[in-house]
Tab-separated table of C-alpha atoms in Angstrom:
chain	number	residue	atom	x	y	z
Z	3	UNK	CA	80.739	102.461	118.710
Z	4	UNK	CA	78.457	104.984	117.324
Z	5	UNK	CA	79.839	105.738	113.580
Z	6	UNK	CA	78.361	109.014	111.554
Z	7	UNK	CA	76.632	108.012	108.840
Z	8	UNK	CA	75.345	104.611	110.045
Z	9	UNK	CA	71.616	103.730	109.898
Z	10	UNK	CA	70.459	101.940	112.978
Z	11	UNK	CA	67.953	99.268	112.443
Z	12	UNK	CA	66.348	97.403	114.814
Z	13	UNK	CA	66.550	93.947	113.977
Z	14	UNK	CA	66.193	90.620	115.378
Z	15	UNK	CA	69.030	88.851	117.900
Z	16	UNK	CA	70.042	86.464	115.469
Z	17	UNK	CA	70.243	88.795	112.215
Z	18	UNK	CA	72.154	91.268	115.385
Z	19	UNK	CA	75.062	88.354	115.770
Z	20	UNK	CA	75.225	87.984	112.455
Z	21	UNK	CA	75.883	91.585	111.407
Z	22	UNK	CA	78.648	91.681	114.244
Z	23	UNK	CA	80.218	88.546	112.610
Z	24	UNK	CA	80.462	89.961	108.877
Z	25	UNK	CA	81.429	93.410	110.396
Z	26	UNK	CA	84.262	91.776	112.778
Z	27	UNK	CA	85.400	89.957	109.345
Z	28	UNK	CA	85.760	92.915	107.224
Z	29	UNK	CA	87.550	94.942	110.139
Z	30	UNK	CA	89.792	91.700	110.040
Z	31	UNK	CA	90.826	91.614	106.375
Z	32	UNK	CA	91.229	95.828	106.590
Z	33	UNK	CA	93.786	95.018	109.336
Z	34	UNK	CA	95.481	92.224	107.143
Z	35	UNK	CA	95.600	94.213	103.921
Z	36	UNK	CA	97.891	97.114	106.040
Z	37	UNK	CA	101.103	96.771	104.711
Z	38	UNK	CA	104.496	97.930	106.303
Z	39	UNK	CA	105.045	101.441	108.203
Z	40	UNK	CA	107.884	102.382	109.760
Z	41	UNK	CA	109.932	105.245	111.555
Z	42	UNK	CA	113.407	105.764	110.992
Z	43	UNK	CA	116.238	108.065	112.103
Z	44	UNK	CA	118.533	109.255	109.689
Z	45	UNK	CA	122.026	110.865	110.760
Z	46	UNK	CA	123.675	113.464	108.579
Z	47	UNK	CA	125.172	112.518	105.693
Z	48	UNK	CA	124.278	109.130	105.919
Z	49	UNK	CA	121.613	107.184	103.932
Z	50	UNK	CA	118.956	104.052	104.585
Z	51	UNK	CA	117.805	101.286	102.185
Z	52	UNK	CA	114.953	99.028	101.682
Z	53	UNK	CA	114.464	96.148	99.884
Z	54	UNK	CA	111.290	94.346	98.961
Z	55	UNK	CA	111.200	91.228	96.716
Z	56	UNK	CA	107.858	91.597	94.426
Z	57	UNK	CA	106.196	89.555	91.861
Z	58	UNK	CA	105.483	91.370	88.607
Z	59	UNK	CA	102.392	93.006	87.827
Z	60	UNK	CA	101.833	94.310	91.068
Z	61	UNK	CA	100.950	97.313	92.702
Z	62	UNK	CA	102.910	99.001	95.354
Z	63	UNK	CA	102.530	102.734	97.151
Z	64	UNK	CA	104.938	104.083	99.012
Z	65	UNK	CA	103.916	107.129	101.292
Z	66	UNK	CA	106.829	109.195	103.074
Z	67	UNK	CA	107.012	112.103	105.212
Z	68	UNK	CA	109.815	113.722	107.040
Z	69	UNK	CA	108.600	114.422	110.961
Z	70	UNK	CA	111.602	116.412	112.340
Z	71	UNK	CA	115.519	117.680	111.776
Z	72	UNK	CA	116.547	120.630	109.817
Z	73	UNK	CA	114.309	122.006	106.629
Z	74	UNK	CA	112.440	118.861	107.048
Z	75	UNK	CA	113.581	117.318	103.952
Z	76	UNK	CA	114.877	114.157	102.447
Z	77	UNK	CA	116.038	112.691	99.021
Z	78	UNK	CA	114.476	109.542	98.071
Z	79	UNK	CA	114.261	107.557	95.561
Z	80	UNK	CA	113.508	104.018	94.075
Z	81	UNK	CA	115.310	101.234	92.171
Z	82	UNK	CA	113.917	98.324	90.365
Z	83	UNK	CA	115.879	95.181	89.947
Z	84	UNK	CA	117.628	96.206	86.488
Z	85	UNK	CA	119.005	98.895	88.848
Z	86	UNK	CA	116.932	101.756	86.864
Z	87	UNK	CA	115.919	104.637	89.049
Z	88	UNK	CA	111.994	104.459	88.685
Z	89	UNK	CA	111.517	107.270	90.756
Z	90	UNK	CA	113.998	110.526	92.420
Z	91	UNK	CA	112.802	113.274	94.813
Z	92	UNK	CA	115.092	115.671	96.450
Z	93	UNK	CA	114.753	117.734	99.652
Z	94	UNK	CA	110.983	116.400	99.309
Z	95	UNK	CA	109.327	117.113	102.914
Z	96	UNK	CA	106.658	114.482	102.123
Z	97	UNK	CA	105.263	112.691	98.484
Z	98	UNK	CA	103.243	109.851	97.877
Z	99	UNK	CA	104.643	107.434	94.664
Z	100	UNK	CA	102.422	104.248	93.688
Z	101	UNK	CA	103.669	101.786	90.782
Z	102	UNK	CA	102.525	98.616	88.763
Z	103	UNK	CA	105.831	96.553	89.139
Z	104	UNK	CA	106.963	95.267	85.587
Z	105	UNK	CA	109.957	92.400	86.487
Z	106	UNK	CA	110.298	90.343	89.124
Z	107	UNK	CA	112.371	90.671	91.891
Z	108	UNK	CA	114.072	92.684	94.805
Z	109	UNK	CA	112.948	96.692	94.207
Z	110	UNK	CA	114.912	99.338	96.596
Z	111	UNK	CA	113.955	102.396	97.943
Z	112	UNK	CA	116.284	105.144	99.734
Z	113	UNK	CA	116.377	107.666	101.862
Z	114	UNK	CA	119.476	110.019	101.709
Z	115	UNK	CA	120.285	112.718	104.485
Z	116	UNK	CA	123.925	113.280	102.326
Z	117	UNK	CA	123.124	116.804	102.088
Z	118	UNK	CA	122.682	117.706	105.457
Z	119	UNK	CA	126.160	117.850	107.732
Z	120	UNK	CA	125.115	118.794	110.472
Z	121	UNK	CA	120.925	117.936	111.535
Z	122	UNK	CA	119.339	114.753	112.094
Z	123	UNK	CA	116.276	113.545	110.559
Z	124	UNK	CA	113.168	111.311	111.447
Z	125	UNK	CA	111.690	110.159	108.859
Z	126	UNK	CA	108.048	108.564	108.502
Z	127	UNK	CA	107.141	105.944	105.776
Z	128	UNK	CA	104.435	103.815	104.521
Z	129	UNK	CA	105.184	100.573	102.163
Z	130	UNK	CA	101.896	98.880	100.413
Z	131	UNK	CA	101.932	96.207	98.845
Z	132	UNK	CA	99.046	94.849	96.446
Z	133	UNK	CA	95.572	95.846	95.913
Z	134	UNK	CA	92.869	95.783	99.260
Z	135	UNK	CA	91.173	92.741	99.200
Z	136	UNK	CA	87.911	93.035	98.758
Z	137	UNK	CA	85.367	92.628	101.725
Z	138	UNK	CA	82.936	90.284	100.491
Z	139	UNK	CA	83.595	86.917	99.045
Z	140	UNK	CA	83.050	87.319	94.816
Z	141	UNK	CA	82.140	90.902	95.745
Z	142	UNK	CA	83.917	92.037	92.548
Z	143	UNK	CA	81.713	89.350	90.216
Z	144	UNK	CA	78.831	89.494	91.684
Z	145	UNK	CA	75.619	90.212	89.488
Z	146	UNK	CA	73.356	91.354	92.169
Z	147	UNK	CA	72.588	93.891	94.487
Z	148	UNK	CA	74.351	94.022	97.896
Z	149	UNK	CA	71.562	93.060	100.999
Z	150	UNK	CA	71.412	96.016	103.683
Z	151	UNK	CA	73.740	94.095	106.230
Z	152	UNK	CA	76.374	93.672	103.767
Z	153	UNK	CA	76.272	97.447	102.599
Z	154	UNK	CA	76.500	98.445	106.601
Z	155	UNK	CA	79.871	96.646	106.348
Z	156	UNK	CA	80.981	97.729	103.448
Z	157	UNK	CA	80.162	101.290	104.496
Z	158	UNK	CA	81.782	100.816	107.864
Z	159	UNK	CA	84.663	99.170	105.962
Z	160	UNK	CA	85.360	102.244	104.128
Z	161	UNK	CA	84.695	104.503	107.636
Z	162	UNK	CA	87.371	102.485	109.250
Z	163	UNK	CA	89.997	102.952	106.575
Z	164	UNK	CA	89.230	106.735	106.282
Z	165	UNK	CA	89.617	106.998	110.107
Z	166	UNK	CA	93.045	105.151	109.753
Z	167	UNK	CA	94.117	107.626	107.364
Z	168	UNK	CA	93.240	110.626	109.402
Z	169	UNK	CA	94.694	109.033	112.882
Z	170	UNK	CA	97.845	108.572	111.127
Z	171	UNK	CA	98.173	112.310	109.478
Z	172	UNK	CA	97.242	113.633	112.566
Z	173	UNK	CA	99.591	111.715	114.294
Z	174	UNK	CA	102.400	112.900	112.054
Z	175	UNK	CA	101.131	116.482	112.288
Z	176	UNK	CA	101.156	116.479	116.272
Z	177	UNK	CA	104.886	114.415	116.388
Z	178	UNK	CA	106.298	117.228	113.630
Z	179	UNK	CA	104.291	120.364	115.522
Z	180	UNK	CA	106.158	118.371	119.090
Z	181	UNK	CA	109.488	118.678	117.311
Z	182	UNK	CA	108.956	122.454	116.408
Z	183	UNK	CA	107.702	123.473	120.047
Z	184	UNK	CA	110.957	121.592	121.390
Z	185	UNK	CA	113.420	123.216	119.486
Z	186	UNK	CA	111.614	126.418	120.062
Z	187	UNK	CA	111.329	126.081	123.629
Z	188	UNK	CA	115.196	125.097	123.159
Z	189	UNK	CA	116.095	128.533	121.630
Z	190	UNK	CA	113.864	130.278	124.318
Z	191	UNK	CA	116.344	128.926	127.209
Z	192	UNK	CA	119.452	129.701	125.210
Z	193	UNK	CA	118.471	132.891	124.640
Z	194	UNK	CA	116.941	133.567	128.367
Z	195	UNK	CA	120.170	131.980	129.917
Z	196	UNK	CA	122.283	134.587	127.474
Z	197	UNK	CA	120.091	137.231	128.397
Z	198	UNK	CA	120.453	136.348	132.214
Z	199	UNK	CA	124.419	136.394	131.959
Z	200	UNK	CA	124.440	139.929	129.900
Z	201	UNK	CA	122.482	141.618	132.734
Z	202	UNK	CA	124.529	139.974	135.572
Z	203	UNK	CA	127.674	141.427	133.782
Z	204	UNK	CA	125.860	144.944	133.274
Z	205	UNK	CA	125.206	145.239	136.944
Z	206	UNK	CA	128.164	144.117	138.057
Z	207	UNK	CA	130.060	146.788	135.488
Z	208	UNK	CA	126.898	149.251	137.245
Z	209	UNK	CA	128.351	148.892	140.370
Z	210	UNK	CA	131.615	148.992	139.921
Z	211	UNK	CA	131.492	152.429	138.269
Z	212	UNK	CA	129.020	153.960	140.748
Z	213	UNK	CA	131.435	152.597	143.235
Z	214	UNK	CA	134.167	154.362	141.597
Z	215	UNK	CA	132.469	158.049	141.364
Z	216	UNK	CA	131.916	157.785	145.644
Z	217	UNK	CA	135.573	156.621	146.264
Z	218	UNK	CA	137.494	159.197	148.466
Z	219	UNK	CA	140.804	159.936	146.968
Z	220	UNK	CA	142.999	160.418	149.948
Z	221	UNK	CA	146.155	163.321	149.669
Z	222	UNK	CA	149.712	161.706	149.902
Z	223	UNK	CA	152.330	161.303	152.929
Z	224	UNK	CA	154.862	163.477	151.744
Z	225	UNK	CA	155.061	166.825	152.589
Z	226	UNK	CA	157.181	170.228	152.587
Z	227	UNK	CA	160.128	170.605	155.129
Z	228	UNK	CA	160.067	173.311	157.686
């Protein structure tokens, strides 16, 4: 896979398999580190909860966007396990909300349609959980520079997340922009089929009075004696 950017080297067999190796383990540990994503439907006036047990001290993100039904909109928001609301967003149509968790235990997060009476909603989400690991044993302490192979993968690391990130928005974009060209292709045949049934009763009401104006009125039986 060819990947912009990337400097090819020509380089030995051996030094070869063992680039492939440290590349396969980083794209291993990116794939490990993904954390929970999920697609939901939510009816009107009606409402969905999480719940996630954490450890304090750590870091969690949690990514949300609404893909079809109505405004596209959605309240959320998210409880920790005192029951305080650490964060509330209403009719958001997408938001982003990371947080350093302070207690342990189970944290919640909503989604509430209660607004809406009559339209559906799918909603999109994205729960992570902790910090990426990093790519490279002791990469973090490490005192010296990183050798050429391991700054390919760390480079390719970084070119694999980014096209994770765009595959995903761009999947989101094309199931929302789906939505939209069904429910405008929807009001297309209501209207044509409306349209179709208003000119079938105008010809029929044509006819009928063109019909009418031709009509021979004949004169009546009875006439004068003799």
């Amino acid at each position: 896979v060819a990947v912009p950017g990337a400097v090819c080297v020509a380089m030995p067999g051996a030094v070869r398999v063992a680039v492939r190796a440290l590349c396969l383990a980083a794209l291993l540990s990116a794939l490990g580190a993904a954390g929970t994503e999920l697609t939901l439907e939510l009816p009107d006036s009606d409402r969905r909860c999480f719940h996630q047990e954490l450890e304090s001290g750590i870091k969690f993100t949690l990514d949300y966007q609404v893909i079809s039904g109505g405004h596209y909109d959605v309240d959320c928001y998210v409880e920790d396990p005192n029951g305080k609301t650490i964060y509330q967003e209403t009719k958001k149509q997408y938001d982003s909300f990371p947080h350093h968790t302070e207690v342990k235990g189970v944290y919640t997060f909503c989604f509430s349609n209660e607004f809406s009476t009559f339209s559906h909603k799918i909603v999109y989400f994205d729960f992570q959980v902790g910090d990426e690991p990093p790519i490279l044993p002791d990469m973090n302490n490490r005192v010296t520079a990183l050798t050429q192979m391991e700054s390919a993968c760390v480079t390719i690391h970084e070119m694999l997340n980014s096209v994770i990130d765009s595959q995903t928005h761009y999947r989101l974009r094309e199931a929302q922009d789906r939505s939209r060209a069904e429910e405008l292709n929807g009001r297309v045949s209501y209207w044509s089929v409306g349209e179709t049934l208003i000119l079938f009763v105008v010809s029929i009401g044509q006819v009928m009075l063109l019909k009418s104006f031709f009509t021979e009125k004949r004169p009546s039986s009875g006439g004068a004696g003799t």
